[in-house]
Short mmCIF file of C-alpha atoms in Angstrom, two decimals:
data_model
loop_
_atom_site.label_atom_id
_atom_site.label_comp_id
_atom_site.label_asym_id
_atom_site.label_seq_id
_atom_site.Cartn_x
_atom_site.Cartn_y
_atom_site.Cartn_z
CA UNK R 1 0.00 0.00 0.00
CA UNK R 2 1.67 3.54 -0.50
CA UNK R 3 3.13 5.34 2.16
CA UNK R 4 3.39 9.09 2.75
CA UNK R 5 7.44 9.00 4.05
CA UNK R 6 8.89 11.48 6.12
CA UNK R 7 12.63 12.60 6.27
CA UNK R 8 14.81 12.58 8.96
CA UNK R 9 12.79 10.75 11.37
CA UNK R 10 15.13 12.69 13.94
CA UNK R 11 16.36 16.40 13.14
CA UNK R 12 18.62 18.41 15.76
CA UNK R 13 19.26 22.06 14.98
CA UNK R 14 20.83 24.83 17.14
CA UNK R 15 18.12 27.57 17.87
CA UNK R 16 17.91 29.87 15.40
CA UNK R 17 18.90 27.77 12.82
CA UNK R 18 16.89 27.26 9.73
CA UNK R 19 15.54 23.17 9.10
CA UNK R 20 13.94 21.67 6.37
CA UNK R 21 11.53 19.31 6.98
CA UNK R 22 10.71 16.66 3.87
CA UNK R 23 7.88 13.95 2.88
CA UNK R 24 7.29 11.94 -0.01
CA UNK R 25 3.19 12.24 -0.13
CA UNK R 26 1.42 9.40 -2.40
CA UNK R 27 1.85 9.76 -5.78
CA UNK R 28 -1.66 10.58 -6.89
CA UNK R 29 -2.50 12.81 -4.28
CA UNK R 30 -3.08 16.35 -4.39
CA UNK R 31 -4.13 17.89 -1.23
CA UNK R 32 -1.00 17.93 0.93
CA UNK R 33 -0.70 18.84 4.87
CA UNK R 34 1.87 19.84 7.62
CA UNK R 35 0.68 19.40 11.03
CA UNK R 36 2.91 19.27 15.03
CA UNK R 37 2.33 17.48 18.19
CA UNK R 38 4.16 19.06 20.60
CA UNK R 39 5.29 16.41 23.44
CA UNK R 40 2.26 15.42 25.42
CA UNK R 41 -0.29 18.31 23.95
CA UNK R 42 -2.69 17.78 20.91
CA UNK R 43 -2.21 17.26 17.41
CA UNK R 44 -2.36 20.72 15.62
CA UNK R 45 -2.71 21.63 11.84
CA UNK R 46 -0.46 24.25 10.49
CA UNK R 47 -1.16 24.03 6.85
CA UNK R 48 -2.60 22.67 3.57
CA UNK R 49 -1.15 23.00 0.13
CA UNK R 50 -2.57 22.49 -3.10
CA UNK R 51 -2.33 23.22 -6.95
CA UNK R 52 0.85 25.19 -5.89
CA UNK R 53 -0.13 27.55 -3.16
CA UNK R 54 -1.44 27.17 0.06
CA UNK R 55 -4.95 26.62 0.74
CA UNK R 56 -5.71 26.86 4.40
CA UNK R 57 -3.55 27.90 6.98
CA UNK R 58 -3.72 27.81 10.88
CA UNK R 59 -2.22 31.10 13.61
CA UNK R 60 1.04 28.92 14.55
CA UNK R 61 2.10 28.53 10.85
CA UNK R 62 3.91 32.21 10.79
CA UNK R 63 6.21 34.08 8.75
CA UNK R 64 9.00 31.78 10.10
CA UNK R 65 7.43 28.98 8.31
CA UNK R 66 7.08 28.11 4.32
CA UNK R 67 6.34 25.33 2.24
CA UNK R 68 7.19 24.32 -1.02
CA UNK R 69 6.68 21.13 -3.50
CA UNK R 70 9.90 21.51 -5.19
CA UNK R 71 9.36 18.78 -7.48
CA UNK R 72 7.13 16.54 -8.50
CA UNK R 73 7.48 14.16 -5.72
CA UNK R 74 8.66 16.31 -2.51
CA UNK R 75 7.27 18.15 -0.22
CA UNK R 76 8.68 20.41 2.08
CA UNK R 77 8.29 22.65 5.58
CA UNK R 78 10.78 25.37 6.43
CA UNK R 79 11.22 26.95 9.41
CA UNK R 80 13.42 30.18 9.51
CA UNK R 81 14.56 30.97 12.30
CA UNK R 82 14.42 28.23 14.53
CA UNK R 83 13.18 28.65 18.27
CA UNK R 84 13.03 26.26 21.34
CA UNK R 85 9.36 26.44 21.23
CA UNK R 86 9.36 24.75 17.80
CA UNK R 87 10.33 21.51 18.96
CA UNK R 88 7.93 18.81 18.43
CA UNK R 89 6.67 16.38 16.14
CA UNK R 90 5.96 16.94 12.57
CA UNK R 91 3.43 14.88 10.58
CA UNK R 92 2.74 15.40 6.91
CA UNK R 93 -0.28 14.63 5.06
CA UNK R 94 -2.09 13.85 1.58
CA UNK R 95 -4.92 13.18 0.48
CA UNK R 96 -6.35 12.83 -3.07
CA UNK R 97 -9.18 15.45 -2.90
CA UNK R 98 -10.22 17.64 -0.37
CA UNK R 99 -8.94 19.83 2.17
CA UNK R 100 -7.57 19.00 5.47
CA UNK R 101 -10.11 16.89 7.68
CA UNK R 102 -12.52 17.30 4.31
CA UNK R 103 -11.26 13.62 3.04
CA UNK R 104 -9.61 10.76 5.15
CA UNK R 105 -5.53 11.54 5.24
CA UNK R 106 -2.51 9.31 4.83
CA UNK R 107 -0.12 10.11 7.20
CA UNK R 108 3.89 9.75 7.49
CA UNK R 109 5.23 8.59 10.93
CA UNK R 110 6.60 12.14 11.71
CA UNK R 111 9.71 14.52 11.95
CA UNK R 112 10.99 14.63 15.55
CA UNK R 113 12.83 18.09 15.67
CA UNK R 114 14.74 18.70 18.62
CA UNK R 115 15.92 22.43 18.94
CA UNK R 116 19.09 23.23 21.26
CA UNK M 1 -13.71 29.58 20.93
CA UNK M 2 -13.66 25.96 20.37
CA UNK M 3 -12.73 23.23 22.80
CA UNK M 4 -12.66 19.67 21.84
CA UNK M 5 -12.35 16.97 25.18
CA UNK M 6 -11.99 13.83 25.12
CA UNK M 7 -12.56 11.44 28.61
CA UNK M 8 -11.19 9.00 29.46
CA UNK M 9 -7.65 10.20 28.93
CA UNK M 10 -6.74 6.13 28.89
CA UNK M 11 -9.28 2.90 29.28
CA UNK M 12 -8.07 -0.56 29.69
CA UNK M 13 -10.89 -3.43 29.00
CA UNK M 14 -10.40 -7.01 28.78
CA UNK M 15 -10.62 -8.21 25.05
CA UNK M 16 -14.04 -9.01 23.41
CA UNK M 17 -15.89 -6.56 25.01
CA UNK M 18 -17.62 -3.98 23.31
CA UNK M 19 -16.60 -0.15 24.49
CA UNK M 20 -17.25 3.65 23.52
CA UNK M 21 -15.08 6.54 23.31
CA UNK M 22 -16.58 10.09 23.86
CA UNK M 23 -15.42 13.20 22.08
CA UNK M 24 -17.15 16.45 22.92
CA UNK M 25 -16.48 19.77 21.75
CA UNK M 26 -18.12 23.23 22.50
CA UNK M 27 -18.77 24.83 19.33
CA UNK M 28 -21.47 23.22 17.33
CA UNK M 29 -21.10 25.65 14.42
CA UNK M 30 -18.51 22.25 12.43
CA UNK M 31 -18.26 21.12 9.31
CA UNK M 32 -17.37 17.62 10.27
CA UNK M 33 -15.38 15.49 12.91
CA UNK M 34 -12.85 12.58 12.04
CA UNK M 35 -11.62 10.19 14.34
CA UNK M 36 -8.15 8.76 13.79
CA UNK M 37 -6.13 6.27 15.83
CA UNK M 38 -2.27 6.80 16.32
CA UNK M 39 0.31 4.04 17.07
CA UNK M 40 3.27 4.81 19.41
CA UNK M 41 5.89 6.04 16.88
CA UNK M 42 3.74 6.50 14.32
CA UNK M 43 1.66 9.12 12.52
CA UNK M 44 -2.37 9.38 12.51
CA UNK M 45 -4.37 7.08 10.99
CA UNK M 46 -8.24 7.99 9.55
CA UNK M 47 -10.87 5.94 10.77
CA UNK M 48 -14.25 7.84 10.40
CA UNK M 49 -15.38 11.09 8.65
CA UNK M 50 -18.80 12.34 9.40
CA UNK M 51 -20.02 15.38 7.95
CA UNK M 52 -22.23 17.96 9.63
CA UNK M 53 -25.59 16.73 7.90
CA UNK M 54 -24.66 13.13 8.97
CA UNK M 55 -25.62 11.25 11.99
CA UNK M 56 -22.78 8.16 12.18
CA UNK M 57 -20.44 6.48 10.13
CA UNK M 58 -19.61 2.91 10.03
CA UNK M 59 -16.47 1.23 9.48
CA UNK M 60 -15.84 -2.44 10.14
CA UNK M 61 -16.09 -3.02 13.74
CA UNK M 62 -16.46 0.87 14.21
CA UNK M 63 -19.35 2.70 14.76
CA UNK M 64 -18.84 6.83 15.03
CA UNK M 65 -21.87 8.95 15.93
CA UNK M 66 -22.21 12.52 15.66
CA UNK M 67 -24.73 15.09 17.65
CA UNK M 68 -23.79 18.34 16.79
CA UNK M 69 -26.66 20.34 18.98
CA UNK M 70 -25.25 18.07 22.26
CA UNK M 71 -21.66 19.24 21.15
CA UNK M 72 -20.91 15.21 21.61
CA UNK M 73 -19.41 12.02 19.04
CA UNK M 74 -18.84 8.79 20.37
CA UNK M 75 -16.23 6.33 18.88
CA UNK M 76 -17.96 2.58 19.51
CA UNK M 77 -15.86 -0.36 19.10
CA UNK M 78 -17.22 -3.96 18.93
CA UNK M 79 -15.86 -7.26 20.02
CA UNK M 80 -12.16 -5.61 20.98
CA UNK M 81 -8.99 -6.58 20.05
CA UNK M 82 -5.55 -6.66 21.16
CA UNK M 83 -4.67 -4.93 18.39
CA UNK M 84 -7.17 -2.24 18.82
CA UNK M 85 -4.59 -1.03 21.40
CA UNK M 86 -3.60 2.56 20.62
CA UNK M 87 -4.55 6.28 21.46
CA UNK M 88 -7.81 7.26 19.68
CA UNK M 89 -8.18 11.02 18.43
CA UNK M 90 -10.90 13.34 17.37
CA UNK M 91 -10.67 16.11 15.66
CA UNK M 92 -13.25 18.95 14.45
CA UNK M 93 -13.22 21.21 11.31
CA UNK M 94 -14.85 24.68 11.80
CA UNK M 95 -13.52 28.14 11.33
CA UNK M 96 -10.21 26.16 13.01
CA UNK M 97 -9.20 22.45 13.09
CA UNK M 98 -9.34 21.11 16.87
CA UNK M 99 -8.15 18.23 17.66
CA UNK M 100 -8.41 16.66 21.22
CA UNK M 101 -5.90 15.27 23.48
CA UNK M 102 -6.85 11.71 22.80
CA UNK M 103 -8.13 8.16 24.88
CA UNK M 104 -5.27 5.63 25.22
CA UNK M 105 -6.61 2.38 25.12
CA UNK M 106 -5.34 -0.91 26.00
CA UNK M 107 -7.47 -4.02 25.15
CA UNK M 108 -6.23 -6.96 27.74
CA UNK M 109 -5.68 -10.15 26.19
#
């Protein structure tokens, strides 16, 4: 069955570093998703891409953060300027149609960022 | 502003029984609530959508219902498994997504 993958599973980064998070989202799918879990707290969306621009955004997902579908395949989360606050758990997202919580998701297993 | 709760925080029940998960959340203005289930270690996995004109979903072994003017869904679960074992989210689309903290459950073999 395809697989939304996420790389690294486990990124550490000096505060006030820039990191770039990456996921492979399933090939046919066109709705694509960032969301965090910091440790122990909810699950919490940041963002939805599609058709090259982003679609639906949530307060957290600031000027410090971007994304981008570089190529065909990738998908990708920056984040600036890097802060201790910003360590948590990353999960990507796609879905075929729809926007986020519109149409069941596939998920990756996460980013774990760890900021210094 | 919109609060979603979910109680019990965990649940342990011995396997084959059937059990229900509550999910209530304070804004009835939605557009639809998913529950998901997450694995340790892993990322979220959908379960059930149910739109704001719906009433439940079925899935399986998985019943979700939906009452938007109580504010409440329930999650049930028939005939457990061991492998049913993991935390179960639910999350609600309105002018914001809310998702809630999550019931870990542990089905005892």
């Amino acid at each position: 069955e395809p697989e939304v993958t996420q790389t690294p599973s486990h990124q550490v980064t000096q505060m006030g570093q820039e990191v770039i998070l990456r996921c492979v989202p399933i090939s046919n799918h066109l709705y694509f998703y960032w969301y965090r879990q910091i440790l122990g707290q909810k699950v919490e969306f940041l963002v939805s891409f599609y058709n090259n621009e982003i679609s639906e955004k949530s307060e957290i997902f600031d000027d410090q953060f971007s994304v981008e579908r570089p190529d065909g395949s990738n998908f990708t989360l920056k984040i600036r300027s890097t802060k201790l606050e910003d360590s948590a758990m990353y999960f990507c997202a796609s879905s075929r149609t729809g926007g986020p919580l519109n149409q069941p998701q596939h998920f990756g297993d996460g980013t774990r960022l760890s900021i210094l | 502003k919109q609060e979603v709760t979910q109680i019990p925080a965990a649940l342990s029940v011995p396997e084959g029984e059937n059990l229900v998960l509550n999910c209530s959340f304070t804004d009835s203005a939605i557009y639809n609530l998913q529950w998901f289930r997450q694995d340790p270690g892993k990322g979220l996995t959908s379960l059930l959508l149910i739109q704001s004109s719906q009433r439940e979903q079925t899935s399986g072994r998985l019943n979700a219902s939906l009452d938007k003017s109580s504010g409440r869904s329930t999650l049930y679960i028939a005939a457990s498994q061991p492998g049913d074992s993991a935390t179960y989210l639910c999350a609600v689309k309105g002018d914001k997504i809310i998702f809630g903290k999550g019931t870990r459950l542990h089905i005892l073999p």
